[in-house]
């Protein structure tokens, strides 16, 4: 299953609200996760089952979607939110990731 | 919870290497485990998965037949045995645990770097 994220990169300002889209090449129900990765660091789990926040993740992050189309929304951007975000399907093996969306400060 | 990878380094093309991932602060034998890699400047690539009891294993096509995932629950340790290494295997290798016995990742180790170069 191919996962396609858009956009590949995004510039935004502190305080903005942004949305990242992830599309699966076939239906994956809600077996979709989102990860955040900062430079030189390991990824961090944000969301699973398309819309459920991992414990400890602030509510400024939200996810939605089912089937083939999914979104990650981040509200009120803060400096620590600027990172690369990946979607991942775990519906079937081989597990696949999107190519990533780099969120940069404008 | 901690997952600590080790075993990375520089290896020549065609060579072998074994990575380890030791878990602490968790009941290691209750969780499935993944290996995920990231080539320099590139995105995340899933490599392999092993079920909590070792009964099922899955591999990416890019490593099938060359890499073997295994675990020793008595040592709280996950392994990735890598053979016939290629330049394109150069990457940071992360181990990651699942939530429960399923396949969803909920926690990552810090990674170990493998460089395949002559």
CSV table of C-alpha atoms in Angstrom, one decimal:
chain,number,residue,atom,x,y,z
A,1,UNK,CA,0.0,0.0,0.0
A,2,UNK,CA,1.5,3.3,-1.1
A,3,UNK,CA,1.1,6.3,1.3
A,4,UNK,CA,1.2,9.8,-0.3
A,5,UNK,CA,1.5,12.9,1.9
A,6,UNK,CA,0.9,16.4,0.8
A,7,UNK,CA,2.4,18.9,0.9
A,8,UNK,CA,6.0,17.7,1.0
A,9,UNK,CA,7.0,20.9,2.8
A,10,UNK,CA,5.0,23.7,4.4
A,11,UNK,CA,6.0,27.1,5.8
A,12,UNK,CA,3.9,28.6,8.5
A,13,UNK,CA,4.1,31.1,11.3
A,14,UNK,CA,3.8,30.7,15.1
A,15,UNK,CA,0.1,30.8,16.0
A,16,UNK,CA,-1.0,29.4,12.6
A,17,UNK,CA,-3.2,26.3,12.1
A,18,UNK,CA,-2.0,23.8,9.5
A,19,UNK,CA,-3.3,20.6,7.9
A,20,UNK,CA,-1.3,17.8,6.4
A,21,UNK,CA,-3.0,15.2,4.1
A,22,UNK,CA,-2.2,11.5,3.7
A,23,UNK,CA,-3.7,9.3,1.0
A,24,UNK,CA,-3.5,5.5,0.9
A,25,UNK,CA,-3.5,3.7,-2.4
A,26,UNK,CA,-6.2,1.4,-1.1
A,27,UNK,CA,-8.5,1.3,1.8
A,28,UNK,CA,-6.9,0.9,5.2
A,29,UNK,CA,-10.0,1.5,7.5
A,30,UNK,CA,-8.6,3.6,10.3
A,31,UNK,CA,-5.2,1.8,10.7
A,32,UNK,CA,-3.3,5.0,10.3
A,33,UNK,CA,-0.7,6.6,12.6
A,34,UNK,CA,1.1,9.9,12.6
A,35,UNK,CA,4.6,10.5,13.9
A,36,UNK,CA,6.6,13.6,14.6
A,37,UNK,CA,10.4,13.7,14.0
A,38,UNK,CA,12.8,16.5,15.0
A,39,UNK,CA,16.3,16.8,13.4
A,40,UNK,CA,18.7,14.2,14.9
A,41,UNK,CA,16.0,12.6,17.1
A,42,UNK,CA,13.9,9.5,17.0
A,43,UNK,CA,10.3,9.7,15.8
A,44,UNK,CA,7.6,10.2,18.3
A,45,UNK,CA,4.2,8.7,18.2
A,46,UNK,CA,1.4,11.3,18.0
A,47,UNK,CA,-1.8,9.7,16.8
A,48,UNK,CA,-3.1,6.2,16.2
A,49,UNK,CA,-6.3,4.7,14.8
A,50,UNK,CA,-6.4,7.8,12.6
A,51,UNK,CA,-7.8,10.1,15.3
A,52,UNK,CA,-6.7,8.9,18.8
A,53,UNK,CA,-4.1,10.9,20.6
A,54,UNK,CA,-1.2,9.1,22.0
A,55,UNK,CA,-1.0,9.6,25.8
A,56,UNK,CA,0.7,12.8,26.7
A,57,UNK,CA,0.3,14.4,23.3
A,58,UNK,CA,-1.4,17.8,23.5
A,59,UNK,CA,-4.9,18.4,22.1
A,60,UNK,CA,-3.6,20.9,19.6
A,61,UNK,CA,-2.9,17.9,17.4
A,62,UNK,CA,-5.9,16.2,15.8
A,63,UNK,CA,-6.4,13.5,13.2
A,64,UNK,CA,-9.3,12.5,11.0
A,65,UNK,CA,-10.2,10.2,8.2
A,66,UNK,CA,-11.0,6.7,7.3
A,67,UNK,CA,-10.6,4.5,4.2
A,68,UNK,CA,-8.1,6.2,2.0
A,69,UNK,CA,-8.0,9.9,3.0
A,70,UNK,CA,-6.6,11.2,6.2
A,71,UNK,CA,-5.6,14.5,7.7
A,72,UNK,CA,-3.4,15.8,10.6
A,73,UNK,CA,-4.2,19.2,11.9
A,74,UNK,CA,-2.0,21.2,14.2
A,75,UNK,CA,-3.5,24.3,15.8
A,76,UNK,CA,-1.8,27.3,17.3
A,77,UNK,CA,1.7,26.4,16.1
A,78,UNK,CA,4.5,26.9,18.6
A,79,UNK,CA,8.3,26.8,17.8
A,80,UNK,CA,8.5,23.2,19.1
A,81,UNK,CA,6.0,22.0,16.5
A,82,UNK,CA,8.3,22.7,13.6
A,83,UNK,CA,9.4,19.3,12.6
A,84,UNK,CA,8.8,16.6,10.0
A,85,UNK,CA,5.6,14.6,10.2
A,86,UNK,CA,5.0,11.1,8.8
A,87,UNK,CA,1.8,9.1,8.3
A,88,UNK,CA,2.0,5.3,8.4
A,89,UNK,CA,-0.4,2.5,7.6
A,90,UNK,CA,-0.4,-0.6,9.8
A,91,UNK,CA,-3.4,-2.2,8.1
A,92,UNK,CA,-1.3,-4.8,6.4
A,93,UNK,CA,2.3,-5.9,5.8
A,94,UNK,CA,4.5,-4.5,4.5
A,95,UNK,CA,3.9,-1.5,6.7
A,96,UNK,CA,4.4,1.7,4.8
A,97,UNK,CA,5.1,5.3,5.6
A,98,UNK,CA,4.3,8.5,3.7
A,99,UNK,CA,7.3,10.4,2.4
A,100,UNK,CA,7.1,13.0,5.2
A,101,UNK,CA,6.0,16.6,5.4
A,102,UNK,CA,8.6,19.1,6.6
A,103,UNK,CA,7.0,21.9,8.6
A,104,UNK,CA,9.2,25.0,8.6
A,105,UNK,CA,8.9,28.4,10.3
A,106,UNK,CA,8.0,31.2,7.9
B,1,UNK,CA,10.4,2.5,29.2
B,2,UNK,CA,13.7,2.5,27.4
B,3,UNK,CA,14.8,0.8,24.2
B,4,UNK,CA,18.5,1.0,23.5
B,5,UNK,CA,19.9,0.0,20.2
B,6,UNK,CA,23.5,-1.1,19.7
B,7,UNK,CA,25.7,-2.8,17.2
B,8,UNK,CA,25.9,-0.2,14.4
B,9,UNK,CA,29.1,0.7,12.7
B,10,UNK,CA,31.0,0.7,9.4
B,11,UNK,CA,30.9,-2.4,7.3
B,12,UNK,CA,32.1,-3.2,3.8
B,13,UNK,CA,29.6,-4.1,1.0
B,14,UNK,CA,28.8,-7.7,1.2
B,15,UNK,CA,29.5,-7.8,4.9
B,16,UNK,CA,27.3,-8.7,7.9
B,17,UNK,CA,26.3,-7.0,11.1
B,18,UNK,CA,24.0,-7.8,14.0
B,19,UNK,CA,22.0,-5.0,15.7
B,20,UNK,CA,20.6,-5.4,19.2
B,21,UNK,CA,17.8,-3.5,21.0
B,22,UNK,CA,17.5,-4.0,24.7
B,23,UNK,CA,14.3,-3.1,26.5
B,24,UNK,CA,13.9,-2.0,30.1
B,25,UNK,CA,11.1,-0.7,32.2
B,26,UNK,CA,8.6,-2.9,30.3
B,27,UNK,CA,7.4,-6.5,30.1
B,28,UNK,CA,9.4,-7.0,26.9
B,29,UNK,CA,7.8,-10.4,26.2
B,30,UNK,CA,4.3,-8.8,25.9
B,31,UNK,CA,5.1,-6.6,22.9
B,32,UNK,CA,5.6,-7.0,19.2
B,33,UNK,CA,8.7,-5.3,17.9
B,34,UNK,CA,9.7,-3.5,14.7
B,35,UNK,CA,12.9,-2.4,13.0
B,36,UNK,CA,12.5,0.9,11.0
B,37,UNK,CA,15.4,2.6,9.2
B,38,UNK,CA,16.1,6.0,7.9
B,39,UNK,CA,18.8,6.7,5.2
B,40,UNK,CA,20.6,10.0,5.7
B,41,UNK,CA,18.3,12.9,4.7
B,42,UNK,CA,15.5,10.5,3.7
B,43,UNK,CA,12.2,9.3,5.1
B,44,UNK,CA,11.3,6.4,7.4
B,45,UNK,CA,11.3,2.9,5.9
B,46,UNK,CA,9.8,-0.1,7.8
B,47,UNK,CA,12.2,-3.1,7.8
B,48,UNK,CA,10.8,-5.9,9.8
B,49,UNK,CA,8.4,-7.0,12.6
B,50,UNK,CA,8.3,-9.9,15.0
B,51,UNK,CA,5.4,-10.9,17.2
B,52,UNK,CA,5.7,-10.8,21.0
B,53,UNK,CA,6.4,-14.6,21.1
B,54,UNK,CA,8.4,-14.8,17.9
B,55,UNK,CA,5.7,-16.8,16.2
B,56,UNK,CA,5.3,-14.5,13.2
B,57,UNK,CA,7.9,-12.4,11.3
B,58,UNK,CA,7.4,-10.0,8.4
B,59,UNK,CA,10.0,-8.3,6.2
B,60,UNK,CA,10.2,-5.5,3.7
B,61,UNK,CA,10.9,-6.7,0.2
B,62,UNK,CA,14.1,-4.7,0.2
B,63,UNK,CA,15.6,-6.9,2.9
B,64,UNK,CA,13.9,-10.2,2.6
B,65,UNK,CA,16.4,-13.1,2.4
B,66,UNK,CA,19.2,-10.9,3.7
B,67,UNK,CA,18.0,-9.7,7.1
B,68,UNK,CA,16.6,-11.8,9.9
B,69,UNK,CA,14.7,-10.5,12.9
B,70,UNK,CA,14.7,-12.4,16.2
B,71,UNK,CA,14.3,-11.9,19.9
B,72,UNK,CA,15.4,-13.4,23.2
B,73,UNK,CA,12.7,-12.6,25.7
B,74,UNK,CA,14.8,-14.0,28.6
B,75,UNK,CA,17.3,-11.2,27.8
B,76,UNK,CA,14.7,-8.5,26.9
B,77,UNK,CA,16.5,-8.1,23.6
B,78,UNK,CA,15.5,-7.8,20.0
B,79,UNK,CA,18.0,-8.5,17.2
B,80,UNK,CA,18.4,-7.8,13.5
B,81,UNK,CA,21.0,-10.0,11.7
B,82,UNK,CA,22.0,-8.3,8.5
B,83,UNK,CA,23.9,-10.1,5.7
B,84,UNK,CA,25.0,-9.2,2.1
B,85,UNK,CA,24.9,-5.5,3.1
B,86,UNK,CA,24.7,-2.9,0.3
B,87,UNK,CA,25.4,0.8,0.2
B,88,UNK,CA,21.7,1.4,0.2
B,89,UNK,CA,21.4,-0.2,3.6
B,90,UNK,CA,23.2,2.7,5.1
B,91,UNK,CA,20.8,4.2,7.6
B,92,UNK,CA,19.9,4.9,11.2
B,93,UNK,CA,18.2,1.8,12.4
B,94,UNK,CA,15.5,2.3,15.1
B,95,UNK,CA,13.7,-0.4,17.1
B,96,UNK,CA,10.2,0.3,18.1
B,97,UNK,CA,7.7,-1.4,20.4
B,98,UNK,CA,4.0,-2.0,19.7
B,99,UNK,CA,1.0,-1.3,21.8
B,100,UNK,CA,0.1,-4.7,23.2
B,101,UNK,CA,0.6,-7.6,21.0
B,102,UNK,CA,-0.6,-5.9,17.8
B,103,UNK,CA,1.4,-4.0,15.1
B,104,UNK,CA,0.8,-0.4,16.1
B,105,UNK,CA,4.0,1.4,17.1
B,106,UNK,CA,3.8,3.5,20.3
B,107,UNK,CA,7.4,4.0,21.4
B,108,UNK,CA,10.8,4.2,19.6
B,109,UNK,CA,14.4,3.7,20.6
B,110,UNK,CA,17.1,6.3,19.8
B,111,UNK,CA,18.7,4.5,16.9
B,112,UNK,CA,22.0,3.1,15.8
B,113,UNK,CA,23.8,4.1,12.6
B,114,UNK,CA,24.9,1.5,10.1
B,115,UNK,CA,27.3,2.7,7.3
B,116,UNK,CA,28.0,0.3,4.4
B,117,UNK,CA,31.1,1.6,2.6
B,118,UNK,CA,34.4,0.3,1.3
